[in-house]
Short mmCIF file of C-alpha atoms in Angstrom, two decimals:
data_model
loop_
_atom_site.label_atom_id
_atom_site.label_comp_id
_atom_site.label_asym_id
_atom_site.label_seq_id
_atom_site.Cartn_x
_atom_site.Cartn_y
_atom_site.Cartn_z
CA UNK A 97 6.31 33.75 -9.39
CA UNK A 98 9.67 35.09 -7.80
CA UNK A 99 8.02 37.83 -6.22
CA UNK A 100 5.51 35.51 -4.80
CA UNK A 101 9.05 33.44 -3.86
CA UNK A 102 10.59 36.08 -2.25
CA UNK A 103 7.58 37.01 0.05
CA UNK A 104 7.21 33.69 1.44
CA UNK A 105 11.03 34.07 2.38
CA UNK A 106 10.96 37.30 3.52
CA UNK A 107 7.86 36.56 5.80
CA UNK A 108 9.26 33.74 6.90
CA UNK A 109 12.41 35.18 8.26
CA UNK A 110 10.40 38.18 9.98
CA UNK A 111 8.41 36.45 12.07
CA UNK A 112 9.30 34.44 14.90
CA UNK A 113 12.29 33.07 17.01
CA UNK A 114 15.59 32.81 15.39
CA UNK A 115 16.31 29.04 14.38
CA UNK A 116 20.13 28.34 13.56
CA UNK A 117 22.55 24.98 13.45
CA UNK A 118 21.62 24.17 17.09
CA UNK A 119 18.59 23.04 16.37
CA UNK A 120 19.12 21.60 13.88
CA UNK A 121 21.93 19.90 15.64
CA UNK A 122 19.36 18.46 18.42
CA UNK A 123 17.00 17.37 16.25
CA UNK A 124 19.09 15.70 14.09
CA UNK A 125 20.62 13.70 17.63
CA UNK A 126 17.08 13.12 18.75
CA UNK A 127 16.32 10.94 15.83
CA UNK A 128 19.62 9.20 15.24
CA UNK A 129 18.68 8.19 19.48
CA UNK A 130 14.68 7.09 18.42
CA UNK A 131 16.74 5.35 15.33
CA UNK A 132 19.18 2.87 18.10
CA UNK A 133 16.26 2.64 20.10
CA UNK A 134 14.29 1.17 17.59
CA UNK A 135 17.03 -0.86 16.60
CA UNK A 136 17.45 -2.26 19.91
CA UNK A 137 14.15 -3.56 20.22
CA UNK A 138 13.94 -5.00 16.88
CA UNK A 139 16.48 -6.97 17.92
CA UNK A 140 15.24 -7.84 21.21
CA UNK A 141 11.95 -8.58 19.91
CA UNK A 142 13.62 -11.08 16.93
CA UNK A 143 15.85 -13.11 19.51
CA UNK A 144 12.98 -13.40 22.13
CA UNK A 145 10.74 -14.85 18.49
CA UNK A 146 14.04 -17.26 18.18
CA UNK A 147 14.51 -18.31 21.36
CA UNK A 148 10.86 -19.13 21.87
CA UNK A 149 10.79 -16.62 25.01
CA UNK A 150 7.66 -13.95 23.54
CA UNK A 151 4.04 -14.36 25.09
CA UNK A 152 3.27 -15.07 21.54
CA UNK A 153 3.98 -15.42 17.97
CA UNK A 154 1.38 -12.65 17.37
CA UNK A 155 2.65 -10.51 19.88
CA UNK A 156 6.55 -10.78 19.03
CA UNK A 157 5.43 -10.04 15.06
CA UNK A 158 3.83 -7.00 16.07
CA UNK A 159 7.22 -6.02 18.17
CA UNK A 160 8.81 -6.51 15.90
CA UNK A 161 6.44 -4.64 13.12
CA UNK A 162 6.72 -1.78 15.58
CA UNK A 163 10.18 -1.55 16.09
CA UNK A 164 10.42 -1.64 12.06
CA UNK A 165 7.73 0.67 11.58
CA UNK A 166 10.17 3.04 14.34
CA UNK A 167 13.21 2.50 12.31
CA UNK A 168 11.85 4.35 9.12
CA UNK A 169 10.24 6.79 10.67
CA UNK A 170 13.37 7.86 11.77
CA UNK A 171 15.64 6.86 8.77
CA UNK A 172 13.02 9.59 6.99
CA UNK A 173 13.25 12.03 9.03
CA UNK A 174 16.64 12.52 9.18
CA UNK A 175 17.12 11.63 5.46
CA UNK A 176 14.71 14.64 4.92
CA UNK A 177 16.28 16.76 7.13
CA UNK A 178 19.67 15.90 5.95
CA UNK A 179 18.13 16.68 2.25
CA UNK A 180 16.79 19.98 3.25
CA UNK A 181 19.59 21.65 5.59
CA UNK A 182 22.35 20.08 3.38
CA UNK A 183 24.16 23.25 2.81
CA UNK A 184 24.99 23.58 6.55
CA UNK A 185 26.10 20.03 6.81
CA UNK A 186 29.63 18.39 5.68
CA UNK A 187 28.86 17.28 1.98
CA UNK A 188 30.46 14.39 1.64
CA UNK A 189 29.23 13.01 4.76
CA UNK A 190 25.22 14.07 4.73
CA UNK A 191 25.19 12.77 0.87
CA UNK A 192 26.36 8.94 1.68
CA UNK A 193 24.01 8.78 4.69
CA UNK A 194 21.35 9.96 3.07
CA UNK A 195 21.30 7.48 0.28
CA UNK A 196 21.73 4.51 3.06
CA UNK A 197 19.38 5.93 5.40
CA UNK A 198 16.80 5.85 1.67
CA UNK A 199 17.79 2.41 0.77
CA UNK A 200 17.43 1.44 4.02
CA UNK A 201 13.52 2.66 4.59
CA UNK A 202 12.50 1.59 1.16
CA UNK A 203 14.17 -2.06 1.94
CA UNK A 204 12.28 -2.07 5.64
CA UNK A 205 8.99 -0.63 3.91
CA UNK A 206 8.29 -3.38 1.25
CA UNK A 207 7.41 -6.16 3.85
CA UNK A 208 4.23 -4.08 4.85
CA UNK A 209 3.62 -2.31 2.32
CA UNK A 210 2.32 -5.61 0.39
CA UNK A 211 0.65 -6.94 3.46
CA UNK A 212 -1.39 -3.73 3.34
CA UNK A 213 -2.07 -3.92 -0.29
CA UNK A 214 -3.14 -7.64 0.12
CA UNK A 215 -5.87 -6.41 3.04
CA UNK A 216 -6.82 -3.31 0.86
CA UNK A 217 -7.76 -5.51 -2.23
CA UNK A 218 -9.39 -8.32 -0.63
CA UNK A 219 -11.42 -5.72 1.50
CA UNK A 220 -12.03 -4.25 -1.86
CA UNK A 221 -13.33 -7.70 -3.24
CA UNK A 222 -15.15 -8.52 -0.34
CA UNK A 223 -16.90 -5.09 -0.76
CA UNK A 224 -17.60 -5.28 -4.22
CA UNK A 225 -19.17 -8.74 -4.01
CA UNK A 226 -21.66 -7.75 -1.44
CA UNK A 227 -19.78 -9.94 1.45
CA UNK A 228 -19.30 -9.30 5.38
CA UNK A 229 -15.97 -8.11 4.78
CA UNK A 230 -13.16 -9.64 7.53
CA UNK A 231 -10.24 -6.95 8.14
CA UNK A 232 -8.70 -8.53 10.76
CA UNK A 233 -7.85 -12.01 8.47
CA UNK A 234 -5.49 -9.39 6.63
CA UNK A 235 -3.23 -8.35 9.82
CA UNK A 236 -2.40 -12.41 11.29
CA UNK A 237 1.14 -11.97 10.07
CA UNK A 238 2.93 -15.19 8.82
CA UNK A 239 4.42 -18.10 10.84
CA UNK A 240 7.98 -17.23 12.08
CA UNK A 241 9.71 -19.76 10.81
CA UNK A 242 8.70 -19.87 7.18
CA UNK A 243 10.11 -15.95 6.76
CA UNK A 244 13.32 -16.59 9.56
CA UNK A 245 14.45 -19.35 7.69
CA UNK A 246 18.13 -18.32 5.39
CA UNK A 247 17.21 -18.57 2.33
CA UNK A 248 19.99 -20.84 0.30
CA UNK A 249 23.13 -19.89 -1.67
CA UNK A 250 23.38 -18.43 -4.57
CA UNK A 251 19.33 -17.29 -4.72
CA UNK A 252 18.60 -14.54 -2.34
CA UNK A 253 15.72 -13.43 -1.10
CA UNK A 254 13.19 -16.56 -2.14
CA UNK A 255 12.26 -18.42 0.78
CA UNK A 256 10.07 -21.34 0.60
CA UNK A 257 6.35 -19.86 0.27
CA UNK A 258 3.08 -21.22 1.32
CA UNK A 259 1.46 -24.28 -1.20
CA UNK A 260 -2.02 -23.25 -0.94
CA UNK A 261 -3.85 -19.84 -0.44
CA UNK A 262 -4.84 -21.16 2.93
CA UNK A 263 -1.95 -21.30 4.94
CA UNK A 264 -1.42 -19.95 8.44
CA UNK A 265 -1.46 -15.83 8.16
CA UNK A 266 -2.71 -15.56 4.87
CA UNK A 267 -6.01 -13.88 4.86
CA UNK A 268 -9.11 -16.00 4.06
CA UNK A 269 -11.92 -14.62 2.07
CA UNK A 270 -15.51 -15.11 4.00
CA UNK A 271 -17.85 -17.94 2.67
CA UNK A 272 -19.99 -17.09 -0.27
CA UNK A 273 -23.35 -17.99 0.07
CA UNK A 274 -24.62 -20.10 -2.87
CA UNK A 275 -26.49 -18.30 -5.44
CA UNK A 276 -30.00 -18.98 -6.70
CA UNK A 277 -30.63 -21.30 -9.59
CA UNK A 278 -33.83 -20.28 -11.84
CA UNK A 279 -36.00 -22.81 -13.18
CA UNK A 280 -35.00 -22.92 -16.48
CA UNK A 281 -31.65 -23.68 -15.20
CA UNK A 282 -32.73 -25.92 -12.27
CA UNK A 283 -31.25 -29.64 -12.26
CA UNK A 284 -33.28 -32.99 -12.33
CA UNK A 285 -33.29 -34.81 -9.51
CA UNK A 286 -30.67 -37.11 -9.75
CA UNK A 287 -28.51 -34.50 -10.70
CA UNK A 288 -29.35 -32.37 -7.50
CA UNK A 289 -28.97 -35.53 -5.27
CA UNK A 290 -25.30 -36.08 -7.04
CA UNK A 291 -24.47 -32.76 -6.16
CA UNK A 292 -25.72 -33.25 -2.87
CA UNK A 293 -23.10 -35.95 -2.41
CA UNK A 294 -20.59 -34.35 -4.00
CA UNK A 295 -20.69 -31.48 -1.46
CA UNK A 296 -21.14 -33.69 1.34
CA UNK A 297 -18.12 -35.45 0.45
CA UNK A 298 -15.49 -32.72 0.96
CA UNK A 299 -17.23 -29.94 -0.70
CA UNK A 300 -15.52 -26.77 0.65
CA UNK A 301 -17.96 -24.39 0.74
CA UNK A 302 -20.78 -26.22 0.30
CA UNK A 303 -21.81 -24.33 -3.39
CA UNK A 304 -19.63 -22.43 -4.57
CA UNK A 305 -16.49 -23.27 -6.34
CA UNK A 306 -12.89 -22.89 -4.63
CA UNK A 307 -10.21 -21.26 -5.52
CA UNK A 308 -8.10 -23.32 -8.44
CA UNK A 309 -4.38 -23.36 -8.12
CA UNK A 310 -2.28 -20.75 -10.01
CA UNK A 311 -2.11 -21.86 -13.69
CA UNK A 312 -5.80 -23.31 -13.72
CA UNK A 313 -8.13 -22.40 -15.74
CA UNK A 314 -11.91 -22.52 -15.11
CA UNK A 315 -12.35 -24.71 -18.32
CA UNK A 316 -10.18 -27.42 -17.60
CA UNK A 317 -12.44 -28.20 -14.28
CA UNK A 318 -14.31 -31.12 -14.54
CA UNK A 319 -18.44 -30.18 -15.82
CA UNK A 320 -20.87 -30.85 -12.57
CA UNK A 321 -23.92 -33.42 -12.73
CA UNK A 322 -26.22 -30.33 -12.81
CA UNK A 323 -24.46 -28.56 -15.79
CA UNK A 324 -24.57 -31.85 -18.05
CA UNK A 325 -27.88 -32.20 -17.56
CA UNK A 326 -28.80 -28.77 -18.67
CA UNK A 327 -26.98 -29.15 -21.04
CA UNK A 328 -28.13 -31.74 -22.20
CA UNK A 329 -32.18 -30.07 -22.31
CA UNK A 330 -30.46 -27.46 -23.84
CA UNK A 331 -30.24 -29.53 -27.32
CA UNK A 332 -33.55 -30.90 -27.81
CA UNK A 333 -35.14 -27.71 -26.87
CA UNK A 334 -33.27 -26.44 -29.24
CA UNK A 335 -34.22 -28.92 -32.14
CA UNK A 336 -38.10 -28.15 -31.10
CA UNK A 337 -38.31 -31.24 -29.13
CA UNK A 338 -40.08 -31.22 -26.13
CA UNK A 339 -38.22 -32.03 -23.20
CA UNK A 340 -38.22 -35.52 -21.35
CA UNK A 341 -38.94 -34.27 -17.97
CA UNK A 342 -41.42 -31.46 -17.40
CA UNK A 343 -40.66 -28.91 -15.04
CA UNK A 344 -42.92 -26.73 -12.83
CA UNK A 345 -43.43 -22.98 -13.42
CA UNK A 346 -42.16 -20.08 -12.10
CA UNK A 347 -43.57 -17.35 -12.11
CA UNK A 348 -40.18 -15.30 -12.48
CA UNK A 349 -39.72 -14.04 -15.62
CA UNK A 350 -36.27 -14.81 -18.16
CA UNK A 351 -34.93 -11.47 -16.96
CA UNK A 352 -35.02 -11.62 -13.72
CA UNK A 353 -33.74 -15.19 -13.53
CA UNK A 354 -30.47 -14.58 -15.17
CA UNK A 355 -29.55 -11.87 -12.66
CA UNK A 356 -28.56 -14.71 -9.80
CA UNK A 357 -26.65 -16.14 -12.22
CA UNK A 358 -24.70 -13.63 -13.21
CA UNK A 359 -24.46 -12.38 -9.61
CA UNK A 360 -23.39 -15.73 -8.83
CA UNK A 361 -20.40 -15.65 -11.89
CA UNK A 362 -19.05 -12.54 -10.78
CA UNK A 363 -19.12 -13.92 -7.22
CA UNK A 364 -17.06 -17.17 -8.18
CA UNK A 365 -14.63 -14.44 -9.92
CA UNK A 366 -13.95 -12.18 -7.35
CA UNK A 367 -13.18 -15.47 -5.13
CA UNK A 368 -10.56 -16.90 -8.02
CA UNK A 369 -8.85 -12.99 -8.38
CA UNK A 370 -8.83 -13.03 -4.37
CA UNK A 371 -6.85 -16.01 -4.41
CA UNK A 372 -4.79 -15.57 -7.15
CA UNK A 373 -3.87 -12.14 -5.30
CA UNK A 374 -3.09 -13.89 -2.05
CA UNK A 375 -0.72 -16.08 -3.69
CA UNK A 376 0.81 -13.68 -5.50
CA UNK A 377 1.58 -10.94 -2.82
CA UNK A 378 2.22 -13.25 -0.42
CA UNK A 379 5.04 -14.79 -1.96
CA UNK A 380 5.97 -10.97 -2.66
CA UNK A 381 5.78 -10.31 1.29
CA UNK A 382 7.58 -13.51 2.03
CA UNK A 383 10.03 -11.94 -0.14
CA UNK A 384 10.19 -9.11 1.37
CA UNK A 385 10.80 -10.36 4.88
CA UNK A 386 13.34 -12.10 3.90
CA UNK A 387 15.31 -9.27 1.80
CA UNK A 388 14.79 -7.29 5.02
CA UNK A 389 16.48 -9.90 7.27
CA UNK A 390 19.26 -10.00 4.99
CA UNK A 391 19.55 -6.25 5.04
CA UNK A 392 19.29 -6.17 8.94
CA UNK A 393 22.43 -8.54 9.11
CA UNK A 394 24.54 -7.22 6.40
CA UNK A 395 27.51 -5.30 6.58
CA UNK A 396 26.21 -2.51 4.82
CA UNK A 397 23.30 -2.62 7.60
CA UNK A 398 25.82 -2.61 10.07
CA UNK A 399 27.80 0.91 8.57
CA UNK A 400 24.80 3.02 8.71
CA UNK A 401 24.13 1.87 12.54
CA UNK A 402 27.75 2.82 13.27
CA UNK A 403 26.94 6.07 11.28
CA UNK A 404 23.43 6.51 13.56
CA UNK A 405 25.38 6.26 17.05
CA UNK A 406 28.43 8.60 15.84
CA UNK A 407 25.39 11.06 14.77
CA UNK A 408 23.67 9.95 17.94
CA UNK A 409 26.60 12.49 19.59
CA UNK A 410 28.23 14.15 16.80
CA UNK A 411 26.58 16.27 14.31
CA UNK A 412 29.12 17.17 11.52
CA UNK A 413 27.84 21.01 11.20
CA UNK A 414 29.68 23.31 9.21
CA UNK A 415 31.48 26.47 10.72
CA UNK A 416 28.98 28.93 9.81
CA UNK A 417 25.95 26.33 10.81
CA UNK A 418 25.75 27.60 14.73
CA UNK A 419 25.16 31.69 13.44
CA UNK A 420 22.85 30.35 10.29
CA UNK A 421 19.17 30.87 10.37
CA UNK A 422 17.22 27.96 9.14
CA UNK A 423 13.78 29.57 7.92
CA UNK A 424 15.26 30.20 4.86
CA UNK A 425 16.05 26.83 3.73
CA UNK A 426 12.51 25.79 5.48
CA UNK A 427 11.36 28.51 3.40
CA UNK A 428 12.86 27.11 0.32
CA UNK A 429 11.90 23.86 0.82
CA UNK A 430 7.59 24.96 0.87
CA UNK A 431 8.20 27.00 -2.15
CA UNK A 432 9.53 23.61 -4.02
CA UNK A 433 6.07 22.19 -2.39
CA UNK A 434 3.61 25.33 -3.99
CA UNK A 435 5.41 25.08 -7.31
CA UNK A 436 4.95 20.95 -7.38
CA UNK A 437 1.28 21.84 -6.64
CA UNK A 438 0.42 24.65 -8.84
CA UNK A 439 1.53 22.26 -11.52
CA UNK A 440 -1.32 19.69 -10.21
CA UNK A 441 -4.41 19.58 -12.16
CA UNK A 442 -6.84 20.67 -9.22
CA UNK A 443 -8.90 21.95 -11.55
CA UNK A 444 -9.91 18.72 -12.32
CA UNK A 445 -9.80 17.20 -9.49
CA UNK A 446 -12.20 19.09 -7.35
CA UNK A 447 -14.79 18.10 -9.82
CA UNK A 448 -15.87 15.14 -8.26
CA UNK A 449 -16.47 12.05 -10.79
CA UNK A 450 -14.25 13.51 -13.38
CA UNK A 451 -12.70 10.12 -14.71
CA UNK A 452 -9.44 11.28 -14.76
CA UNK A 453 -7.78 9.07 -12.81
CA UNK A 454 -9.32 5.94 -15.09
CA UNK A 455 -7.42 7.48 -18.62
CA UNK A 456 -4.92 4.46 -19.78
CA UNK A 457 -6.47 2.17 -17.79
CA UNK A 458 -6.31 -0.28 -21.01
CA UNK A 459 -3.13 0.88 -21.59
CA UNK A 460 -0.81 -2.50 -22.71
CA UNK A 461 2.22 -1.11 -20.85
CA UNK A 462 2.94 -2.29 -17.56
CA UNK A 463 4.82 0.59 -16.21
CA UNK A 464 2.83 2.76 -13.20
CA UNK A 465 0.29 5.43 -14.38
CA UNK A 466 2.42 8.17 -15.62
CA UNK A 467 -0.07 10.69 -14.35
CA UNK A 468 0.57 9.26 -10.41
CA UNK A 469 4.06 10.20 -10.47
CA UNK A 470 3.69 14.51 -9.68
CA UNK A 471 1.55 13.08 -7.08
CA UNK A 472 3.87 11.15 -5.40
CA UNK A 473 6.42 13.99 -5.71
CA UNK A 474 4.25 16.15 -4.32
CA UNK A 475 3.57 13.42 -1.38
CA UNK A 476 7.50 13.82 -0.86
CA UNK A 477 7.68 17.39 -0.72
CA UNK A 478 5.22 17.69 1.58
CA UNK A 479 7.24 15.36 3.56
CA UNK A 480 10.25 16.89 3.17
CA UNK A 481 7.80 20.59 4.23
CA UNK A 482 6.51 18.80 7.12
CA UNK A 483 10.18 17.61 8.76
CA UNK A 484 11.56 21.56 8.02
CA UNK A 485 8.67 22.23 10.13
CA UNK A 486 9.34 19.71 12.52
CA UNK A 487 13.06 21.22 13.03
CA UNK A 488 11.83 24.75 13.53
CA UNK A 489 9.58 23.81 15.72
CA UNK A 490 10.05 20.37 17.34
CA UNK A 491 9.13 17.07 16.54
CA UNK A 492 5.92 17.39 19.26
CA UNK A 493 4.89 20.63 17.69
CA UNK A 494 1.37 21.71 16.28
CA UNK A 495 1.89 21.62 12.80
CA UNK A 496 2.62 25.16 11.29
CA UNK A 497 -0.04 25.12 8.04
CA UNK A 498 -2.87 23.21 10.01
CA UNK A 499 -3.61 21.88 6.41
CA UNK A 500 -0.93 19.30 6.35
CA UNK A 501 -2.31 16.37 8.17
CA UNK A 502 -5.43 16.13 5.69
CA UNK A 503 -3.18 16.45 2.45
CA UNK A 504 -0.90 14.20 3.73
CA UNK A 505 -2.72 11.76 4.54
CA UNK A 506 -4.72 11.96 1.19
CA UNK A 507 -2.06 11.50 -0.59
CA UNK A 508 -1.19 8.48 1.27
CA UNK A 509 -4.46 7.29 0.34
CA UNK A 510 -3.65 8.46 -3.45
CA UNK A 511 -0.67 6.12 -3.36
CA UNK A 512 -2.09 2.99 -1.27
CA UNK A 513 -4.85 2.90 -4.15
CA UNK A 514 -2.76 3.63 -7.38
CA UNK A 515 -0.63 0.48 -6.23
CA UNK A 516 -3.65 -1.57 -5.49
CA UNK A 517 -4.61 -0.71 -8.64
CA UNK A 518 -1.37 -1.79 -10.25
CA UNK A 519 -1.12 -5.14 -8.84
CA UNK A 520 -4.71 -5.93 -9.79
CA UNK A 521 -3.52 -5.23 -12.99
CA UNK A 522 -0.64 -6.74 -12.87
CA UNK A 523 -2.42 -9.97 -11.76
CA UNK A 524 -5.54 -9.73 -14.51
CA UNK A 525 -2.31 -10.52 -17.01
CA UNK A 526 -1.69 -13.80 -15.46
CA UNK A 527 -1.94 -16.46 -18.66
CA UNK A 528 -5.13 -18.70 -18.53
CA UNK A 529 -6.80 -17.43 -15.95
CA UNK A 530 -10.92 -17.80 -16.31
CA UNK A 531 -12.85 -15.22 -17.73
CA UNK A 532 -14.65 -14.35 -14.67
CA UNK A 533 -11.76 -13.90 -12.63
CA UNK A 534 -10.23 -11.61 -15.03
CA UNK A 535 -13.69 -9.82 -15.09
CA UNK A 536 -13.41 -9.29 -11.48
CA UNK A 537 -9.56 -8.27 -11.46
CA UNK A 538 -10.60 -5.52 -14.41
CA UNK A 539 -13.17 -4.58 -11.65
CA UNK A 540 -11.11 -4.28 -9.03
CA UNK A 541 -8.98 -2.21 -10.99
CA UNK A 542 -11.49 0.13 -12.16
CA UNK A 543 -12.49 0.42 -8.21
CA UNK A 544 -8.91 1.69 -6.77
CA UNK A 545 -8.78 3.69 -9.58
CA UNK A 546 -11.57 5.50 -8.10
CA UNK A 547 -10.17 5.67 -4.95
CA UNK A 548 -7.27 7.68 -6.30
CA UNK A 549 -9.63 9.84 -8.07
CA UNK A 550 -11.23 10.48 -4.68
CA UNK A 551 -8.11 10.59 -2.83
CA UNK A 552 -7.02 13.74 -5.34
CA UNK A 553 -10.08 15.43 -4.48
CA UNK A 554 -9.85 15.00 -1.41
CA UNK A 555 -6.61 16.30 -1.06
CA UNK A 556 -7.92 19.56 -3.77
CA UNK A 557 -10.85 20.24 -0.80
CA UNK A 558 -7.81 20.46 1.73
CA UNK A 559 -5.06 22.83 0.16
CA UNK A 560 -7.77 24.91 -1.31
CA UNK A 561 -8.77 26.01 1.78
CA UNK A 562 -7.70 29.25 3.54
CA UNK A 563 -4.19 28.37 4.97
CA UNK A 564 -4.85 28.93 8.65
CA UNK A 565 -1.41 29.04 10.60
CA UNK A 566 -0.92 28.35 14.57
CA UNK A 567 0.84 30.42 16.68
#
């Protein structure tokens, strides 16, 4: 392992144009100037929202979802560069921006990061029930003023949230088509025509039951017309009575007839867990928003921007930085990246279907799947690999190991689904919530658990390939 170490150095520092401080100087100015420009425009874009000036709400959201989306691309890169190079950089200095610039990105990152998990489940759900799925319900973001609005003294960062699953921005699961009824189950008529008025009265969706309110249960909902009356045949069928009312045949056997309504259980579910997911990672996005506004006008907030523009055109290099090669410490940082992966079980995962990724999936403790966490370190080395690269070689270079776009962006994948996966756990232990929405939760689980399974192989099939280098 060391002599495998010291040939990836040694190769490294053979080949090629020398790199030293001053480029590591100019890249490091380059992003703290991307990092004030995005500032800039966040705030351009959040008085033009305030003073009612934008084309559109839409429109100034996505500024300003842009101009965040800038900032921590930024904040990363030179928090990652500052990580990497820090021997050739003042101590002191590179340690306390490095933890701001990291509190800042993970503060900025929340806001979207549940808006994208809320999309990614109710895609999921959509999927899973065999609906049209709608992605673009998932990207309205939410009304200006409801996340704007200070939130009051004393109780920071809980704005007032949405009543109902249906308010303006949240996504808004399709209408389910209602399932078939077999004969055995079929009402009488009066029963069908009371349903028939009930639905025509304010019935929703026009079959299929909406989504109760957080708390509610489906067995506190009042029994329909058509389910007393089968119930009601139930018991003297049951005594070896014949029934009142005879019914006409079917010619559909017992078997077959209780798929629909199962079908049609499962369907009611997966609407329930849908909107006891909105509610829930809404109000965590609303949240958000507003823990980032507070961030964006604190003082704190303020001492990293004043850092940014005195980085913007002074890099505090050490003496020795300017006659320093960098490959080394580039070099240093993709041996931390091999060792992180050899310890990986790609064994494993390159056998496709291996149900690894579903082990402690019953597990009673609500802490993140321990076996995630190398795989999120290894999503931040690569990271960390990629901006070394990215100072060697600019940030518009061709990538060095051509394999590094397809790992990283399976283990983005790998990360998007393991927190899916958590919150639909997190929200199947909700108290008294129906059976079949917890059935669907535990399936929707059990689905972006897959997903990370697949995201880990796909990200095996990628580094095991010949690494192919450009030139």
């Amino acid at each position: 392992m060391a002599q495998r170490h010291h040939d990836l150095t040694a190769s490294a520092s053979a080949a090629g144009p020398v790199n030293t401080g001053d480029a590591l100087e100019g890249y490091l100015r380059a992003q703290a100037t991307e990092f004030l420009r995005a500032l800039r425009q966040h705030r351009e874009a959040g008085s033009a929202a305030s003073h009612g000036t934008s084309h559109s709400p839409v429109s100034g959201a996505e500024e300003r979802n842009d101009a965040a989306r800038a900032l921590r691309r930024s904040a990363r890169r030179i928090s990652g560069s500052l990580h990497t190079f820090r021997p050739l950089l003042d101590a002191e200095w590179s340690q306390a921006l490095r933890s701001e610039l990291s509190w800042l990105s993970a503060t900025l990152a929340l806001e979207h990061a549940y808006g994208a998990r809320l999309e990614r489940l109710l895609l999921a759900l959509n999927r899973l029930s065999g609906a049209a799925p709608q992605p673009t319900a998932a990207l309205v973001p939410p009304p200006a003023a409801a996340p704007a609005a200070p939130s009051t003294p004393g109780t920071p960062g809980t704005p007032g949230v949405p009543a109902t699953p249906s308010a303006p921005g949240a996504p808004v699961l399709p209408d389910l088509p209602p399932h078939p009824i077999s004969a055995a189950h079929a009402p009488t008529a009066p029963a069908a025509a009371d349903a028939r008025t009930a639905r025509g009265a304010g019935g929703p969706q026009g079959g299929t039951l909406t989504a109760a309110p957080t708390g509610t249960d489906a067995r506190t909902t009042t029994a329909s017309p058509a389910d007393t009356a089968s119930r009601a045949d139930t018991a003297p069928r049951a005594a070896g009575a014949r029934p009142a009312a005879a019914r006409p045949a079917t010619p559909s056997s017992s078997s077959t007839a209780s798929a629909p309504a199962d079908r049609g259980n499962l369907t009611v579910g997966a609407a329930k867990a849908g909107a006891l997911l909105d509610r829930q990672l809404t109000l965590a996005r609303t949240r958000a928003h507003s823990t980032a506004l507070q961030a964006l006008g604190s003082s704190r907030f303020h001492a990293v921007a004043d850092r940014a523009a005195v980085l913007a055109s002074e890099v505090p290099l050490t003496p020795a930085a300017s006659a320093t090669d960098l490959r080394p410490f580039a070099a240093a940082a993709e041996e931390r990246l091999a060792d992180a992966v050899a310890a990986l079980p790609l064994i494993t995962a390159g056998s496709p279907y291996n149900a690894e990724a579903l082990i402690h999936g019953l597990s009673a403790d609500a802490a993140p799947h321990p076996q995630d966490a190398p795989w999120h370190h290894v999503r931040l080395l690569l990271r960390l690999h990629r901006y070394a690269c990215e100072v060697l070689g600019g940030p518009d270079a061709a990538p060095h190991d051509v394999r590094l776009p397809a790992a990283g962006a399976a283990l983005d994948r790998h990360r998007d689904a393991s927190e899916a996966a958590a919150a639909a756990a997190q929200a199947a232990r909700t108290p008294r919530i129906a059976p079949a929405t917890a059935y669907a939760l535990g399936v929707l689980h059990a689905d972006q658990r897959h997903e990370v399974e697949a995201a880990r192989y796909a990200f095996q099939r990628s580094w095991q390939r010949h690494p192919v280098t450009t030139t």
